[in-house]
mmCIF file of C-alpha atoms in Angstrom:
data_model
loop_
_atom_site.group_PDB
_atom_site.id
_atom_site.type_symbol
_atom_site.label_atom_id
_atom_site.label_comp_id
_atom_site.label_asym_id
_atom_site.label_seq_id
_atom_site.Cartn_x
_atom_site.Cartn_y
_atom_site.Cartn_z
ATOM 1 C CA UNK P 69 122.093 202.260 204.400
ATOM 2 C CA UNK P 70 123.136 201.842 200.216
ATOM 3 C CA UNK P 71 125.493 204.655 199.574
ATOM 4 C CA UNK P 72 127.531 204.379 203.470
ATOM 5 C CA UNK P 73 129.990 202.336 204.069
ATOM 6 C CA UNK P 74 129.198 202.201 208.398
ATOM 7 C CA UNK P 75 126.515 200.473 209.271
ATOM 8 C CA UNK P 76 125.139 201.157 212.728
ATOM 9 C CA UNK P 77 122.209 199.040 213.835
ATOM 10 C CA UNK P 78 120.331 200.155 217.304
ATOM 11 C CA UNK P 79 119.100 196.429 218.610
ATOM 12 C CA UNK P 80 116.709 196.236 221.492
ATOM 13 C CA UNK P 81 118.531 192.538 222.840
ATOM 14 C CA UNK P 82 118.896 190.723 219.881
ATOM 15 C CA UNK P 83 119.612 190.911 216.362
ATOM 16 C CA UNK P 84 116.215 189.859 214.114
ATOM 17 C CA UNK P 85 114.688 188.828 210.851
ATOM 18 C CA UNK P 86 113.902 192.501 209.548
ATOM 19 C CA UNK P 87 118.179 193.860 210.790
ATOM 20 C CA UNK P 88 119.135 190.396 209.561
ATOM 21 C CA UNK P 89 117.444 190.935 205.939
ATOM 22 C CA UNK P 90 118.453 194.395 205.861
ATOM 23 C CA UNK P 91 122.478 193.368 206.752
ATOM 24 C CA UNK P 92 122.054 191.458 203.580
ATOM 25 C CA UNK P 93 121.764 193.852 201.815
ATOM 26 C CA UNK P 94 123.877 196.291 202.628
ATOM 27 C CA UNK P 95 127.142 193.335 202.349
ATOM 28 C CA UNK P 96 125.921 192.823 198.572
ATOM 29 C CA UNK P 97 126.477 196.601 198.268
ATOM 30 C CA UNK P 98 129.427 196.488 200.590
ATOM 31 C CA UNK P 99 131.032 193.692 198.323
ATOM 32 C CA UNK P 100 130.640 196.192 195.495
ATOM 33 C CA UNK P 101 132.415 198.838 196.981
ATOM 34 C CA UNK P 102 135.285 196.093 198.806
ATOM 35 C CA UNK P 103 138.274 197.555 196.442
ATOM 36 C CA UNK P 104 137.105 201.259 197.501
ATOM 37 C CA UNK P 105 136.680 201.031 201.377
ATOM 38 C CA UNK P 106 136.181 199.155 203.819
ATOM 39 C CA UNK P 107 133.429 198.609 205.239
ATOM 40 C CA UNK P 108 132.110 199.005 209.369
ATOM 41 C CA UNK P 109 129.695 197.730 210.988
ATOM 42 C CA UNK P 110 128.760 198.444 214.924
ATOM 43 C CA UNK P 111 125.759 197.198 216.971
ATOM 44 C CA UNK P 112 124.603 199.497 219.603
ATOM 45 C CA UNK P 113 122.115 197.949 221.931
ATOM 46 C CA UNK P 114 120.283 199.848 224.110
ATOM 47 C CA UNK P 115 118.980 199.298 227.128
ATOM 48 C CA UNK P 116 121.603 196.811 228.340
ATOM 49 C CA UNK P 117 120.157 195.765 231.732
ATOM 50 C CA UNK P 118 123.731 195.357 233.356
ATOM 51 C CA UNK P 119 125.274 198.753 233.337
ATOM 52 C CA UNK P 120 127.990 196.942 235.821
ATOM 53 C CA UNK P 121 128.848 195.080 233.053
ATOM 54 C CA UNK P 122 129.147 196.980 229.227
ATOM 55 C CA UNK P 123 132.667 196.613 228.563
ATOM 56 C CA UNK P 124 134.692 195.492 224.895
ATOM 57 C CA UNK P 125 134.620 191.416 226.904
ATOM 58 C CA UNK P 126 130.944 191.889 227.521
ATOM 59 C CA UNK P 127 130.377 193.262 224.058
ATOM 60 C CA UNK P 128 131.808 190.154 222.535
ATOM 61 C CA UNK P 129 130.742 187.793 224.263
ATOM 62 C CA UNK P 130 126.640 188.981 223.284
ATOM 63 C CA UNK P 131 127.957 189.054 219.363
ATOM 64 C CA UNK P 132 129.488 185.655 219.753
ATOM 65 C CA UNK P 133 126.434 184.527 221.123
ATOM 66 C CA UNK P 134 124.154 186.213 218.659
ATOM 67 C CA UNK P 135 125.943 184.642 215.338
ATOM 68 C CA UNK P 136 125.549 180.915 217.699
ATOM 69 C CA UNK P 137 121.416 182.308 217.211
ATOM 70 C CA UNK P 138 121.721 183.303 214.303
ATOM 71 C CA UNK P 139 123.479 179.772 213.081
ATOM 72 C CA UNK P 140 121.304 177.822 214.212
ATOM 73 C CA UNK P 141 118.554 179.416 212.349
ATOM 74 C CA UNK P 142 120.388 178.697 208.874
ATOM 75 C CA UNK P 143 120.898 182.109 208.469
ATOM 76 C CA UNK P 144 123.196 183.433 205.416
ATOM 77 C CA UNK P 145 126.884 182.450 206.166
ATOM 78 C CA UNK P 146 127.543 186.122 205.251
ATOM 79 C CA UNK P 147 125.675 187.462 207.817
ATOM 80 C CA UNK P 148 127.681 185.055 209.950
ATOM 81 C CA UNK P 149 130.714 186.224 208.773
ATOM 82 C CA UNK P 150 129.519 190.069 208.994
ATOM 83 C CA UNK P 151 128.965 189.868 212.430
ATOM 84 C CA UNK P 152 132.616 187.812 213.077
ATOM 85 C CA UNK P 153 134.206 190.368 211.015
ATOM 86 C CA UNK P 154 137.064 192.602 212.575
ATOM 87 C CA UNK P 155 135.693 195.299 210.890
ATOM 88 C CA UNK P 156 132.337 194.480 212.913
ATOM 89 C CA UNK P 157 132.286 196.048 216.741
ATOM 90 C CA UNK P 158 129.993 195.177 219.645
ATOM 91 C CA UNK P 159 128.760 198.407 222.115
ATOM 92 C CA UNK P 160 126.631 197.875 225.397
ATOM 93 C CA UNK P 161 124.377 200.732 226.345
ATOM 94 C CA UNK P 162 123.089 201.045 229.781
ATOM 95 C CA UNK P 163 119.533 202.805 229.976
ATOM 96 C CA UNK P 164 120.221 206.398 229.598
ATOM 97 C CA UNK P 165 117.711 207.021 232.795
ATOM 98 C CA UNK P 166 114.643 208.736 233.923
ATOM 99 C CA UNK P 167 115.139 212.217 233.248
ATOM 100 C CA UNK P 168 116.386 212.537 230.472
ATOM 101 C CA UNK P 169 113.332 210.197 229.164
ATOM 102 C CA UNK P 170 111.256 213.065 230.292
ATOM 103 C CA UNK P 171 112.929 215.605 229.137
ATOM 104 C CA UNK P 172 111.585 218.246 226.781
ATOM 105 C CA UNK P 173 115.507 218.557 226.104
ATOM 106 C CA UNK P 174 117.493 215.699 225.815
ATOM 107 C CA UNK P 175 120.545 217.154 227.245
ATOM 108 C CA UNK P 176 123.816 215.457 227.877
ATOM 109 C CA UNK P 177 123.601 216.714 231.283
ATOM 110 C CA UNK P 178 120.781 214.727 231.567
ATOM 111 C CA UNK P 179 121.330 211.371 230.880
ATOM 112 C CA UNK P 180 123.145 209.287 233.721
ATOM 113 C CA UNK P 181 127.214 209.117 234.197
ATOM 114 C CA UNK P 182 127.106 206.028 233.270
ATOM 115 C CA UNK P 183 125.373 206.063 230.219
ATOM 116 C CA UNK P 184 127.408 209.477 229.134
ATOM 117 C CA UNK P 185 130.462 207.131 229.532
ATOM 118 C CA UNK P 186 129.168 204.435 227.472
ATOM 119 C CA UNK P 187 128.543 206.629 225.116
ATOM 120 C CA UNK P 188 131.632 209.437 225.294
ATOM 121 C CA UNK P 189 133.473 206.128 224.789
ATOM 122 C CA UNK P 190 131.650 205.358 221.479
ATOM 123 C CA UNK P 191 131.941 208.287 220.085
ATOM 124 C CA UNK P 192 135.891 208.715 221.088
ATOM 125 C CA UNK P 193 135.938 204.634 219.070
ATOM 126 C CA UNK P 194 134.513 206.206 215.809
ATOM 127 C CA UNK P 195 136.658 208.675 215.922
ATOM 128 C CA UNK P 196 139.340 206.604 216.267
ATOM 129 C CA UNK P 197 139.180 204.631 213.566
ATOM 130 C CA UNK P 198 140.664 205.078 210.101
ATOM 131 C CA UNK P 199 139.300 208.289 208.055
ATOM 132 C CA UNK P 200 137.804 207.967 204.432
ATOM 133 C CA UNK P 201 136.763 210.842 201.891
ATOM 134 C CA UNK P 202 133.708 211.645 203.551
ATOM 135 C CA UNK P 203 130.502 213.180 202.943
ATOM 136 C CA UNK P 204 128.883 216.324 204.777
ATOM 137 C CA UNK P 205 125.173 216.212 205.740
ATOM 138 C CA UNK P 206 124.473 218.604 203.070
ATOM 139 C CA UNK P 207 126.318 216.870 200.116
ATOM 140 C CA UNK P 208 124.397 213.760 201.678
ATOM 141 C CA UNK P 209 121.142 215.492 201.623
ATOM 142 C CA UNK P 210 121.883 216.217 197.987
ATOM 143 C CA UNK P 211 122.428 213.018 197.187
ATOM 144 C CA UNK P 212 119.326 211.362 198.682
ATOM 145 C CA UNK P 213 117.177 214.560 197.086
ATOM 146 C CA UNK P 214 118.901 213.518 193.390
ATOM 147 C CA UNK P 215 117.825 209.509 194.438
ATOM 148 C CA UNK P 216 114.620 210.413 195.956
ATOM 149 C CA UNK P 217 113.596 212.511 192.563
ATOM 150 C CA UNK P 218 114.430 209.406 190.464
ATOM 151 C CA UNK P 219 112.770 207.457 191.874
ATOM 152 C CA UNK P 220 109.632 209.400 192.041
ATOM 153 C CA UNK P 221 110.190 209.798 187.962
ATOM 154 C CA UNK P 222 110.227 205.959 187.403
ATOM 155 C CA UNK P 223 107.159 204.123 186.214
ATOM 156 C CA UNK P 224 106.882 201.555 188.779
ATOM 157 C CA UNK P 225 107.653 201.152 191.870
ATOM 158 C CA UNK P 226 110.329 200.066 194.207
ATOM 159 C CA UNK P 227 108.821 198.858 197.138
ATOM 160 C CA UNK P 228 111.721 197.353 199.313
ATOM 161 C CA UNK P 229 115.117 197.997 200.212
ATOM 162 C CA UNK P 230 116.194 195.090 198.298
ATOM 163 C CA UNK P 231 114.375 196.619 194.774
ATOM 164 C CA UNK P 232 116.311 199.572 195.785
ATOM 165 C CA UNK P 233 119.624 197.662 195.859
ATOM 166 C CA UNK P 234 118.631 195.662 192.614
ATOM 167 C CA UNK P 235 117.777 198.533 190.644
ATOM 168 C CA UNK P 236 120.890 200.484 191.444
ATOM 169 C CA UNK P 237 122.620 196.925 190.013
ATOM 170 C CA UNK P 238 120.307 196.729 187.050
ATOM 171 C CA UNK P 239 121.701 200.647 186.301
ATOM 172 C CA UNK P 240 124.943 199.634 187.337
ATOM 173 C CA UNK P 241 125.086 196.681 184.841
ATOM 174 C CA UNK P 242 122.964 198.270 181.978
ATOM 175 C CA UNK P 243 126.011 200.831 181.924
ATOM 176 C CA UNK P 244 128.592 198.768 181.885
ATOM 177 C CA UNK P 245 127.001 196.573 178.651
ATOM 178 C CA UNK P 246 126.657 200.021 176.826
ATOM 179 C CA UNK P 247 130.493 200.797 177.439
ATOM 180 C CA UNK P 248 130.920 196.838 176.045
ATOM 181 C CA UNK P 249 128.808 198.094 173.109
ATOM 182 C CA UNK P 250 130.945 201.343 172.262
ATOM 183 C CA UNK P 251 134.078 199.266 172.495
ATOM 184 C CA UNK P 252 133.383 196.502 170.422
ATOM 185 C CA UNK P 253 131.720 199.171 167.973
ATOM 186 C CA UNK P 254 135.513 201.032 168.377
ATOM 187 C CA UNK P 255 136.886 197.798 167.308
ATOM 188 C CA UNK P 256 135.302 197.351 163.880
ATOM 189 C CA UNK P 257 137.595 197.379 160.949
ATOM 190 C CA UNK P 258 136.159 200.468 158.110
ATOM 191 C CA UNK P 259 137.342 198.183 155.552
ATOM 192 C CA UNK P 260 134.396 195.937 155.646
ATOM 193 C CA UNK P 261 130.858 196.336 153.059
ATOM 194 C CA UNK P 262 127.848 198.229 154.497
ATOM 195 C CA UNK P 263 126.040 195.417 154.855
ATOM 196 C CA UNK P 264 128.064 192.983 156.748
ATOM 197 C CA UNK P 265 129.083 196.352 159.026
ATOM 198 C CA UNK P 266 126.122 196.818 159.603
ATOM 199 C CA UNK P 267 124.778 192.965 160.468
ATOM 200 C CA UNK P 268 128.590 193.353 162.686
ATOM 201 C CA UNK P 269 126.498 195.736 165.012
ATOM 202 C CA UNK P 270 123.150 194.416 164.724
ATOM 203 C CA UNK P 271 124.094 190.744 165.748
ATOM 204 C CA UNK P 272 126.101 192.612 168.580
ATOM 205 C CA UNK P 273 123.673 194.834 170.159
ATOM 206 C CA UNK P 274 120.909 192.239 170.505
ATOM 207 C CA UNK P 275 123.701 189.656 171.634
ATOM 208 C CA UNK P 276 124.017 192.166 174.163
ATOM 209 C CA UNK P 277 121.148 193.096 175.365
ATOM 210 C CA UNK P 278 120.068 189.322 175.577
ATOM 211 C CA UNK P 279 122.853 188.883 177.991
ATOM 212 C CA UNK P 280 121.818 191.885 179.745
ATOM 213 C CA UNK P 281 117.880 190.653 179.840
ATOM 214 C CA UNK P 282 119.635 187.076 181.300
ATOM 215 C CA UNK P 283 121.413 188.985 184.218
ATOM 216 C CA UNK P 284 118.512 191.609 185.689
ATOM 217 C CA UNK P 285 118.508 190.691 188.969
ATOM 218 C CA UNK P 286 114.924 190.899 190.811
ATOM 219 C CA UNK P 287 111.508 189.702 189.631
ATOM 220 C CA UNK P 288 109.891 193.351 189.247
ATOM 221 C CA UNK P 289 108.390 192.795 185.397
ATOM 222 C CA UNK P 290 107.893 196.614 184.807
ATOM 223 C CA UNK P 291 111.704 197.605 185.945
ATOM 224 C CA UNK P 292 112.956 194.880 183.458
ATOM 225 C CA UNK P 293 110.192 195.901 180.876
ATOM 226 C CA UNK P 294 111.592 199.327 181.148
ATOM 227 C CA UNK P 295 115.701 199.244 181.775
ATOM 228 C CA UNK P 296 115.642 196.150 178.424
ATOM 229 C CA UNK P 297 113.470 199.211 176.558
ATOM 230 C CA UNK P 298 116.493 201.814 177.699
ATOM 231 C CA UNK P 299 119.303 199.109 177.005
ATOM 232 C CA UNK P 300 117.944 198.598 173.359
ATOM 233 C CA UNK P 301 117.067 202.515 172.570
ATOM 234 C CA UNK P 302 120.067 202.984 174.134
ATOM 235 C CA UNK P 303 122.670 200.950 171.861
ATOM 236 C CA UNK P 304 120.233 201.314 168.096
ATOM 237 C CA UNK P 305 121.215 205.140 168.506
ATOM 238 C CA UNK P 306 124.729 204.377 169.197
ATOM 239 C CA UNK P 307 124.895 201.653 166.309
ATOM 240 C CA UNK P 308 123.196 204.171 163.974
ATOM 241 C CA UNK P 309 125.619 206.836 164.743
ATOM 242 C CA UNK P 310 129.040 205.041 164.583
ATOM 243 C CA UNK P 311 127.381 203.511 161.468
ATOM 244 C CA UNK P 312 126.642 206.890 159.836
ATOM 245 C CA UNK P 313 130.945 207.731 160.789
ATOM 246 C CA UNK P 314 132.127 204.485 158.473
ATOM 247 C CA UNK P 315 129.558 205.521 156.108
ATOM 248 C CA UNK P 316 131.001 209.005 155.976
ATOM 249 C CA UNK P 317 134.668 208.414 157.129
ATOM 250 C CA UNK P 318 134.945 204.561 156.272
ATOM 251 C CA UNK P 319 134.519 204.276 152.637
ATOM 252 C CA UNK P 320 136.543 206.995 151.483
ATOM 253 C CA UNK P 321 139.078 205.452 153.673
ATOM 254 C CA UNK P 322 138.412 201.829 151.646
ATOM 255 C CA UNK P 323 138.413 204.347 148.319
ATOM 256 C CA UNK P 324 141.566 205.606 149.162
ATOM 257 C CA UNK P 325 143.047 201.693 150.306
ATOM 258 C CA UNK P 326 141.388 200.069 146.931
ATOM 259 C CA UNK P 327 143.616 202.861 144.666
ATOM 260 C CA UNK P 328 146.805 202.819 146.577
ATOM 261 C CA UNK P 329 146.317 198.683 146.382
ATOM 262 C CA UNK P 330 145.349 199.543 141.906
ATOM 263 C CA UNK P 331 148.175 201.662 141.895
ATOM 264 C CA UNK P 332 150.485 199.227 143.357
ATOM 265 C CA UNK P 333 149.281 195.990 141.121
ATOM 266 C CA UNK P 334 149.537 198.628 137.785
ATOM 267 C CA UNK P 335 153.362 199.155 138.814
ATOM 268 C CA UNK P 336 154.330 196.045 140.108
#
């Protein structure tokens, strides 16, 4: 759900609280990826009671009804807007039939004809939508394997999709903060005394760590301690590396500049 640009809900009759919570997480990720690609949401309603009325008009009425129900429950306005978005579609699927329910193979021929028609219509709709760079199943599996292995290596537990979302956001913010520190260091003038240079580096590092801690998402104390500690150590190493380069290159530059200034003043 956190990786995809296309979320499909297999709903029974209505959109329940668990699905609403998952949708809110998906929408948060969608907002971050909005500039890269569109986000699609499909509400696929299974075992629709009126098999004779499974068309687009009935599906639109279903979405309108669900939006009204959720609006009365004071659900997040972002969820309501998502249901009313042109990128959200609803498909009403009749019961697939008794034959396939008892089948060991699950072949298409075992499905009732009306279900086959609805399924074919849905698949055709998916294929006709705008194409974006896609991942194969093997690529997705590899990405998931790397992600799961990384999560399992953490010193703390991630117990919900929301915590996973928070973790991803915090890691992105940490990387952004690290790059900001690199840019700050590269903007410093070498025409400074060592004490002044180190003070600038140290103060900026402390400022960025404090800023990151203040922007931290979620209430997982172990995650906060770990990521803040990682950032503090990364900035410390980057600052020390820059300071070392400054002492070896910057002081020579400053001495040469001073020598030129003295010579210039002498001839004047």
